[in-house]
PDB file of C-alpha atoms in Angstrom:
ATOM      1  CA  UNK A   1      12.964 -12.090   3.395  1.00 56.00           C
ATOM      2  CA  UNK A   2      12.565  -8.932   1.373  1.00 56.00           C
ATOM      3  CA  UNK A   3      12.789  -5.546   2.927  1.00 89.00           C
ATOM      4  CA  UNK A   4      12.088  -1.768   1.735  1.00 94.00           C
ATOM      5  CA  UNK A   5      13.863   0.861   3.576  1.00 94.00           C
ATOM      6  CA  UNK A   6      13.041   4.690   3.719  1.00 94.00           C
ATOM      7  CA  UNK A   7      15.663   6.167   5.336  1.00 93.00           C
ATOM      8  CA  UNK A   8      14.044   9.875   5.355  1.00 94.00           C
ATOM      9  CA  UNK A   9      11.440  10.207   8.096  1.00 92.00           C
ATOM     10  CA  UNK A  10      10.670  13.585   7.090  1.00 95.00           C
ATOM     11  CA  UNK A  11      11.615  16.157   4.200  1.00 95.00           C
ATOM     12  CA  UNK A  12      11.614  19.934   3.781  1.00 96.00           C
ATOM     13  CA  UNK A  13      11.800  21.386   0.514  1.00 96.00           C
ATOM     14  CA  UNK A  14      11.530  24.893  -1.112  1.00 96.00           C
ATOM     15  CA  UNK A  15       8.557  25.090  -3.779  1.00 96.00           C
ATOM     16  CA  UNK A  16       9.621  24.720  -7.513  1.00 96.00           C
ATOM     17  CA  UNK A  17      12.871  22.721  -6.126  1.00 97.00           C
ATOM     18  CA  UNK A  18      13.316  19.429  -7.269  1.00 96.00           C
ATOM     19  CA  UNK A  19      13.278  16.524  -4.561  1.00 97.00           C
ATOM     20  CA  UNK A  20      14.274  12.980  -4.360  1.00 97.00           C
ATOM     21  CA  UNK A  21      13.024  10.717  -2.106  1.00 98.00           C
ATOM     22  CA  UNK A  22      15.447   7.560  -1.223  1.00 97.00           C
ATOM     23  CA  UNK A  23      14.126   4.160  -1.289  1.00 97.00           C
ATOM     24  CA  UNK A  24      16.310   0.916  -1.014  1.00 97.00           C
ATOM     25  CA  UNK A  25      15.304  -2.904  -1.075  1.00 96.00           C
ATOM     26  CA  UNK A  26      16.561  -6.201  -0.423  1.00 93.00           C
ATOM     27  CA  UNK A  27      15.708  -9.139  -2.584  1.00 87.00           C
ATOM     28  CA  UNK A  28      17.110 -11.965  -4.103  1.00 84.00           C
ATOM     29  CA  UNK A  29      14.193 -12.857  -6.276  1.00 83.00           C
ATOM     30  CA  UNK A  30      15.494 -11.592  -9.977  1.00 84.00           C
ATOM     31  CA  UNK A  31      12.209 -10.524 -10.975  1.00 85.00           C
ATOM     32  CA  UNK A  32      10.672  -7.939  -8.889  1.00 88.00           C
ATOM     33  CA  UNK A  33       8.489  -4.383  -9.586  1.00 91.00           C
ATOM     34  CA  UNK A  34       9.022  -1.312  -7.459  1.00 94.00           C
ATOM     35  CA  UNK A  35       6.073   1.019  -6.972  1.00 95.00           C
ATOM     36  CA  UNK A  36       5.582   4.703  -5.404  1.00 97.00           C
ATOM     37  CA  UNK A  37       2.332   5.670  -3.609  1.00 97.00           C
ATOM     38  CA  UNK A  38       1.820   9.233  -2.304  1.00 97.00           C
ATOM     39  CA  UNK A  39      -0.871   9.658   0.651  1.00 96.00           C
ATOM     40  CA  UNK A  40      -1.887  13.222   1.497  1.00 95.00           C
ATOM     41  CA  UNK A  41      -3.535  14.039   4.761  1.00 91.00           C
ATOM     42  CA  UNK A  42      -6.671  12.870   3.592  1.00 88.00           C
ATOM     43  CA  UNK A  43      -5.425   9.438   3.683  1.00 88.00           C
ATOM     44  CA  UNK A  44      -6.073   7.875   0.513  1.00 88.00           C
ATOM     45  CA  UNK A  45      -3.288   6.029  -1.231  1.00 94.00           C
ATOM     46  CA  UNK A  46      -2.595   7.047  -4.641  1.00 94.00           C
ATOM     47  CA  UNK A  47      -0.174   5.161  -7.210  1.00 94.00           C
ATOM     48  CA  UNK A  48       2.370   7.307  -8.828  1.00 97.00           C
ATOM     49  CA  UNK A  49       5.076   5.464 -10.676  1.00 96.00           C
ATOM     50  CA  UNK A  50       6.111   1.540 -11.354  1.00 95.00           C
ATOM     51  CA  UNK A  51       9.258   0.229 -12.584  1.00 95.00           C
ATOM     52  CA  UNK A  52       9.955  -3.512 -13.013  1.00 92.00           C
ATOM     53  CA  UNK A  53      13.454  -5.086 -12.688  1.00 91.00           C
ATOM     54  CA  UNK A  54      13.630  -5.870 -16.423  1.00 90.00           C
ATOM     55  CA  UNK A  55      13.187  -2.600 -17.403  1.00 90.00           C
ATOM     56  CA  UNK A  56      15.648  -0.975 -19.468  1.00 88.00           C
ATOM     57  CA  UNK A  57      14.590   2.741 -18.991  1.00 93.00           C
ATOM     58  CA  UNK A  58      13.808   4.664 -15.684  1.00 95.00           C
ATOM     59  CA  UNK A  59      10.204   4.853 -15.352  1.00 95.00           C
ATOM     60  CA  UNK A  60       8.884   8.565 -16.143  1.00 95.00           C
ATOM     61  CA  UNK A  61       5.286   9.834 -15.000  1.00 95.00           C
ATOM     62  CA  UNK A  62       4.708  13.252 -15.691  1.00 96.00           C
ATOM     63  CA  UNK A  63       6.865  15.170 -12.924  1.00 97.00           C
ATOM     64  CA  UNK A  64       7.512  12.162 -11.180  1.00 97.00           C
ATOM     65  CA  UNK A  65      10.515  10.128 -12.369  1.00 97.00           C
ATOM     66  CA  UNK A  66      12.392   6.797 -10.840  1.00 97.00           C
ATOM     67  CA  UNK A  67      16.103   6.680 -10.441  1.00 96.00           C
ATOM     68  CA  UNK A  68      16.662   2.899 -10.673  1.00 96.00           C
ATOM     69  CA  UNK A  69      19.957   1.790  -9.905  1.00 95.00           C
ATOM     70  CA  UNK A  70      19.742  -2.117  -9.740  1.00 94.00           C
ATOM     71  CA  UNK A  71      23.155  -2.977  -8.607  1.00 94.00           C
ATOM     72  CA  UNK A  72      22.720  -0.610  -5.387  1.00 95.00           C
ATOM     73  CA  UNK A  73      19.105  -1.705  -5.012  1.00 95.00           C
ATOM     74  CA  UNK A  74      17.907   1.541  -5.014  1.00 97.00           C
ATOM     75  CA  UNK A  75      14.967   3.072  -6.642  1.00 97.00           C
ATOM     76  CA  UNK A  76      14.644   6.507  -5.738  1.00 98.00           C
ATOM     77  CA  UNK A  77      11.504   8.680  -6.433  1.00 98.00           C
ATOM     78  CA  UNK A  78      12.246  12.039  -8.448  1.00 98.00           C
ATOM     79  CA  UNK A  79       9.589  14.784  -8.420  1.00 97.00           C
ATOM     80  CA  UNK A  80      10.821  17.758 -10.403  1.00 95.00           C
ATOM     81  CA  UNK A  81       9.470  21.658  -9.785  1.00 94.00           C
ATOM     82  CA  UNK A  82       7.631  20.688  -6.548  1.00 96.00           C
ATOM     83  CA  UNK A  83       4.374  22.028  -5.638  1.00 96.00           C
ATOM     84  CA  UNK A  84       2.557  22.859  -2.700  1.00 96.00           C
ATOM     85  CA  UNK A  85       0.348  19.858  -3.413  1.00 96.00           C
ATOM     86  CA  UNK A  86       2.956  17.507  -3.355  1.00 97.00           C
ATOM     87  CA  UNK A  87       2.938  17.524   0.637  1.00 97.00           C
ATOM     88  CA  UNK A  88       2.033  14.349   1.369  1.00 97.00           C
ATOM     89  CA  UNK A  89       3.476  11.222   2.840  1.00 96.00           C
ATOM     90  CA  UNK A  90       5.023   8.941   0.233  1.00 97.00           C
ATOM     91  CA  UNK A  91       5.579   5.198   0.374  1.00 96.00           C
ATOM     92  CA  UNK A  92       8.011   2.882  -1.542  1.00 96.00           C
ATOM     93  CA  UNK A  93       7.262  -0.578  -2.217  1.00 95.00           C
ATOM     94  CA  UNK A  94       8.137  -3.645  -3.490  1.00 92.00           C
ATOM     95  CA  UNK A  95       6.280  -6.638  -5.080  1.00 86.00           C
ATOM     96  CA  UNK A  96       6.708  -9.898  -2.780  1.00 71.00           C
ATOM     97  CA  UNK A  97       6.332 -12.918  -4.791  1.00 65.00           C
ATOM     98  CA  UNK A  98       3.434 -13.787  -6.993  1.00 66.00           C
ATOM     99  CA  UNK A  99       0.866 -16.525  -5.425  1.00 61.00           C
ATOM    100  CA  UNK A 100      -1.935 -17.433  -7.870  1.00 62.00           C
ATOM    101  CA  UNK A 101      -1.721 -14.121  -9.441  1.00 62.00           C
ATOM    102  CA  UNK A 102      -1.733 -11.813  -6.495  1.00 67.00           C
ATOM    103  CA  UNK A 103       1.120  -9.524  -6.014  1.00 72.00           C
ATOM    104  CA  UNK A 104       1.872  -8.747  -2.318  1.00 80.00           C
ATOM    105  CA  UNK A 105       3.181  -5.674  -1.899  1.00 86.00           C
ATOM    106  CA  UNK A 106       5.718  -4.848   0.845  1.00 89.00           C
ATOM    107  CA  UNK A 107       5.881  -1.304   1.802  1.00 92.00           C
ATOM    108  CA  UNK A 108       8.633   0.885   3.316  1.00 93.00           C
ATOM    109  CA  UNK A 109       8.221   3.084   6.397  1.00 92.00           C
ATOM    110  CA  UNK A 110       7.416   6.288   4.677  1.00 94.00           C
ATOM    111  CA  UNK A 111       8.712   9.825   4.086  1.00 96.00           C
ATOM    112  CA  UNK A 112       6.492  12.403   4.753  1.00 96.00           C
ATOM    113  CA  UNK A 113       7.483  15.400   2.559  1.00 98.00           C
ATOM    114  CA  UNK A 114       6.474  19.128   2.953  1.00 97.00           C
ATOM    115  CA  UNK A 115       6.672  21.475   0.207  1.00 97.00           C
ATOM    116  CA  UNK A 116       7.272  25.228   1.728  1.00 95.00           C
ATOM    117  CA  UNK A 117       6.298  28.307  -0.015  1.00 94.00           C
TER     118      UNK A 117
ATOM    119  CA  UNK B   1     -12.031   4.759 -12.572  1.00 69.00           C
ATOM    120  CA  UNK B   2     -11.770   2.246  -9.717  1.00 65.00           C
ATOM    121  CA  UNK B   3     -13.612   2.835  -6.603  1.00 90.00           C
ATOM    122  CA  UNK B   4     -12.833   0.888  -3.446  1.00 95.00           C
ATOM    123  CA  UNK B   5     -15.160   1.832  -0.674  1.00 95.00           C
ATOM    124  CA  UNK B   6     -14.441   0.975   3.017  1.00 95.00           C
ATOM    125  CA  UNK B   7     -17.774   0.909   5.029  1.00 89.00           C
ATOM    126  CA  UNK B   8     -16.648   3.353   7.706  1.00 91.00           C
ATOM    127  CA  UNK B   9     -14.138   6.207   8.004  1.00 93.00           C
ATOM    128  CA  UNK B  10     -13.992   6.091  11.906  1.00 95.00           C
ATOM    129  CA  UNK B  11     -15.047   3.247  14.286  1.00 96.00           C
ATOM    130  CA  UNK B  12     -14.902   3.415  18.120  1.00 97.00           C
ATOM    131  CA  UNK B  13     -15.139  -0.048  19.693  1.00 97.00           C
ATOM    132  CA  UNK B  14     -14.732  -1.871  23.256  1.00 97.00           C
ATOM    133  CA  UNK B  15     -12.062  -4.287  24.206  1.00 98.00           C
ATOM    134  CA  UNK B  16     -13.433  -7.732  23.404  1.00 97.00           C
ATOM    135  CA  UNK B  17     -15.997  -6.975  21.004  1.00 97.00           C
ATOM    136  CA  UNK B  18     -16.286  -8.538  17.645  1.00 97.00           C
ATOM    137  CA  UNK B  19     -15.440  -6.082  14.840  1.00 97.00           C
ATOM    138  CA  UNK B  20     -16.292  -6.200  11.357  1.00 97.00           C
ATOM    139  CA  UNK B  21     -14.588  -3.865   8.585  1.00 97.00           C
ATOM    140  CA  UNK B  22     -16.306  -3.945   5.133  1.00 96.00           C
ATOM    141  CA  UNK B  23     -14.746  -3.392   1.678  1.00 97.00           C
ATOM    142  CA  UNK B  24     -16.151  -3.333  -1.343  1.00 97.00           C
ATOM    143  CA  UNK B  25     -14.582  -2.566  -5.065  1.00 96.00           C
ATOM    144  CA  UNK B  26     -16.803  -1.836  -8.402  1.00 94.00           C
ATOM    145  CA  UNK B  27     -14.070  -2.911 -11.198  1.00 90.00           C
ATOM    146  CA  UNK B  28     -14.369  -7.090 -11.156  1.00 92.00           C
ATOM    147  CA  UNK B  29     -10.978  -7.140  -9.731  1.00 92.00           C
ATOM    148  CA  UNK B  30      -9.801 -10.578  -8.521  1.00 91.00           C
ATOM    149  CA  UNK B  31      -7.268  -9.788  -5.747  1.00 91.00           C
ATOM    150  CA  UNK B  32      -8.402  -7.648  -2.548  1.00 94.00           C
ATOM    151  CA  UNK B  33      -6.059  -6.824   0.254  1.00 95.00           C
ATOM    152  CA  UNK B  34      -6.206  -5.652   3.962  1.00 97.00           C
ATOM    153  CA  UNK B  35      -3.189  -3.695   5.099  1.00 97.00           C
ATOM    154  CA  UNK B  36      -2.878  -1.755   8.608  1.00 97.00           C
ATOM    155  CA  UNK B  37      -1.085   1.240   8.789  1.00 96.00           C
ATOM    156  CA  UNK B  38       0.908   2.840  11.794  1.00 94.00           C
ATOM    157  CA  UNK B  39       3.065   5.532  12.459  1.00 88.00           C
ATOM    158  CA  UNK B  40       6.876   4.424  11.719  1.00 85.00           C
ATOM    159  CA  UNK B  41       5.898   0.960  10.318  1.00 87.00           C
ATOM    160  CA  UNK B  42       4.444   1.692   7.089  1.00 89.00           C
ATOM    161  CA  UNK B  43       1.492  -0.321   5.869  1.00 93.00           C
ATOM    162  CA  UNK B  44       1.699  -4.140   6.795  1.00 94.00           C
ATOM    163  CA  UNK B  45      -0.126  -6.957   4.823  1.00 94.00           C
ATOM    164  CA  UNK B  46      -2.963  -8.721   7.244  1.00 97.00           C
ATOM    165  CA  UNK B  47      -4.568 -10.980   4.535  1.00 96.00           C
ATOM    166  CA  UNK B  48      -5.515 -11.061   1.089  1.00 93.00           C
ATOM    167  CA  UNK B  49      -7.648 -12.722  -1.604  1.00 93.00           C
ATOM    168  CA  UNK B  50      -7.105 -14.116  -4.933  1.00 89.00           C
ATOM    169  CA  UNK B  51     -10.344 -15.213  -5.770  1.00 90.00           C
ATOM    170  CA  UNK B  52     -13.865 -15.639  -4.056  1.00 93.00           C
ATOM    171  CA  UNK B  53     -13.528 -18.101  -0.664  1.00 90.00           C
ATOM    172  CA  UNK B  54      -9.961 -17.919  -1.268  1.00 91.00           C
ATOM    173  CA  UNK B  55      -7.469 -16.313   1.195  1.00 93.00           C
ATOM    174  CA  UNK B  56      -3.843 -16.364   2.186  1.00 92.00           C
ATOM    175  CA  UNK B  57      -2.497 -14.674   5.463  1.00 93.00           C
ATOM    176  CA  UNK B  58      -0.046 -11.748   4.950  1.00 92.00           C
ATOM    177  CA  UNK B  59       2.740 -10.767   7.731  1.00 90.00           C
ATOM    178  CA  UNK B  60       0.592  -9.820  10.653  1.00 95.00           C
ATOM    179  CA  UNK B  61      -2.517 -12.314  10.954  1.00 97.00           C
ATOM    180  CA  UNK B  62      -2.902 -13.127  14.272  1.00 96.00           C
ATOM    181  CA  UNK B  63      -6.071 -11.808  15.793  1.00 96.00           C
ATOM    182  CA  UNK B  64      -7.956 -10.985  12.545  1.00 98.00           C
ATOM    183  CA  UNK B  65      -9.817 -13.223   9.978  1.00 97.00           C
ATOM    184  CA  UNK B  66     -11.276 -12.350   6.502  1.00 97.00           C
ATOM    185  CA  UNK B  67     -14.015 -13.579   4.612  1.00 97.00           C
ATOM    186  CA  UNK B  68     -14.885 -13.098   0.673  1.00 97.00           C
ATOM    187  CA  UNK B  69     -18.119 -14.810  -0.301  1.00 96.00           C
ATOM    188  CA  UNK B  70     -18.309 -12.565  -3.422  1.00 96.00           C
ATOM    189  CA  UNK B  71     -15.742 -11.129  -5.817  1.00 95.00           C
ATOM    190  CA  UNK B  72     -16.461  -7.326  -4.751  1.00 96.00           C
ATOM    191  CA  UNK B  73     -16.476  -7.765  -1.045  1.00 97.00           C
ATOM    192  CA  UNK B  74     -13.629  -8.590   1.055  1.00 97.00           C
ATOM    193  CA  UNK B  75     -14.268  -8.237   4.981  1.00 97.00           C
ATOM    194  CA  UNK B  76     -11.943  -8.024   7.706  1.00 98.00           C
ATOM    195  CA  UNK B  77     -13.060  -9.643  11.302  1.00 98.00           C
ATOM    196  CA  UNK B  78     -11.374  -8.914  14.359  1.00 97.00           C
ATOM    197  CA  UNK B  79     -12.674 -12.081  16.599  1.00 94.00           C
ATOM    198  CA  UNK B  80     -12.158 -10.009  20.076  1.00 97.00           C
ATOM    199  CA  UNK B  81     -10.649  -6.787  19.595  1.00 97.00           C
ATOM    200  CA  UNK B  82      -8.037  -5.551  21.671  1.00 97.00           C
ATOM    201  CA  UNK B  83      -6.502  -1.973  22.111  1.00 97.00           C
ATOM    202  CA  UNK B  84      -3.193  -3.161  20.138  1.00 97.00           C
ATOM    203  CA  UNK B  85      -5.288  -3.203  17.097  1.00 98.00           C
ATOM    204  CA  UNK B  86      -6.035   0.273  17.273  1.00 98.00           C
ATOM    205  CA  UNK B  87      -4.770   1.367  13.809  1.00 97.00           C
ATOM    206  CA  UNK B  88      -5.714   2.778  10.213  1.00 96.00           C
ATOM    207  CA  UNK B  89      -6.905  -0.045   8.314  1.00 97.00           C
ATOM    208  CA  UNK B  90      -6.719   0.294   4.536  1.00 97.00           C
ATOM    209  CA  UNK B  91      -8.380  -2.116   1.571  1.00 97.00           C
ATOM    210  CA  UNK B  92      -6.980  -2.475  -1.757  1.00 95.00           C
ATOM    211  CA  UNK B  93      -7.938  -4.474  -4.887  1.00 94.00           C
ATOM    212  CA  UNK B  94      -5.622  -5.057  -8.131  1.00 90.00           C
ATOM    213  CA  UNK B  95      -6.212  -6.998 -11.411  1.00 86.00           C
ATOM    214  CA  UNK B  96      -4.627 -10.447 -11.477  1.00 80.00           C
ATOM    215  CA  UNK B  97      -2.191  -9.164 -14.064  1.00 74.00           C
ATOM    216  CA  UNK B  98       1.317  -9.040 -13.418  1.00 72.00           C
ATOM    217  CA  UNK B  99       2.706  -5.625 -12.058  1.00 75.00           C
ATOM    218  CA  UNK B 100      -0.816  -4.326 -11.804  1.00 83.00           C
ATOM    219  CA  UNK B 101      -1.117  -1.321  -9.333  1.00 87.00           C
ATOM    220  CA  UNK B 102      -3.117  -1.865  -6.021  1.00 90.00           C
ATOM    221  CA  UNK B 103      -6.240   0.605  -6.020  1.00 93.00           C
ATOM    222  CA  UNK B 104      -6.762   1.504  -2.080  1.00 94.00           C
ATOM    223  CA  UNK B 105      -9.947   2.565  -0.302  1.00 94.00           C
ATOM    224  CA  UNK B 106     -10.059   5.837   1.962  1.00 92.00           C
ATOM    225  CA  UNK B 107      -8.964   3.917   5.045  1.00 94.00           C
ATOM    226  CA  UNK B 108     -11.044   3.135   8.391  1.00 96.00           C
ATOM    227  CA  UNK B 109      -9.349   4.566  11.488  1.00 96.00           C
ATOM    228  CA  UNK B 110     -10.414   1.888  14.190  1.00 97.00           C
ATOM    229  CA  UNK B 111      -9.993   2.994  17.997  1.00 98.00           C
ATOM    230  CA  UNK B 112     -10.392   0.222  20.661  1.00 98.00           C
ATOM    231  CA  UNK B 113     -11.088   1.456  24.197  1.00 97.00           C
TER     232      UNK B 113
END
């Protein structure tokens, strides 16, 4: 069974510092996708970044980048120059199979990030 | 912009009641999903649908059913609500295209007393 592990329940970071949120995954499927979502206190889930298993380059999206280490099965999210608005819950997720075109995403437990002024 | 709308933000129901959670998306997405979110457990998939009237069980379907009569609408049904179904319920939709991200609604916080 596929599994996503986020080992940091909570993190506290000073504003303007870079932060790395850890995510490891377990799959025997050679083709898979990894996603990161942000959930602010308001509750909505916001898609941040995506990495495909066959992608040669690490994904980047503005201040977000994904440190993808395939051999170690890790897909850490890096936020550069953190801002107060980055305080939120962050979820790592992996696509699980492809049934009739539907992507089942399996989520980790989440990491609560708090940015201190 | 994709909009996924869940009919209620907060809901309080009694044990044994039949509960309907409604979700509507306006982007003609083929796929729709229902997740529940609990502290320390992340999001767990209850059911999903890849077409009208088509559904597949997720990881925790027990105690739930779903209905998709129209492409834009996906309903989650709790046949007989129990206190262990108190949770945050999140609806999502996506295109059929591979690696298309899920777009989520704002969630319904259900309390069963």
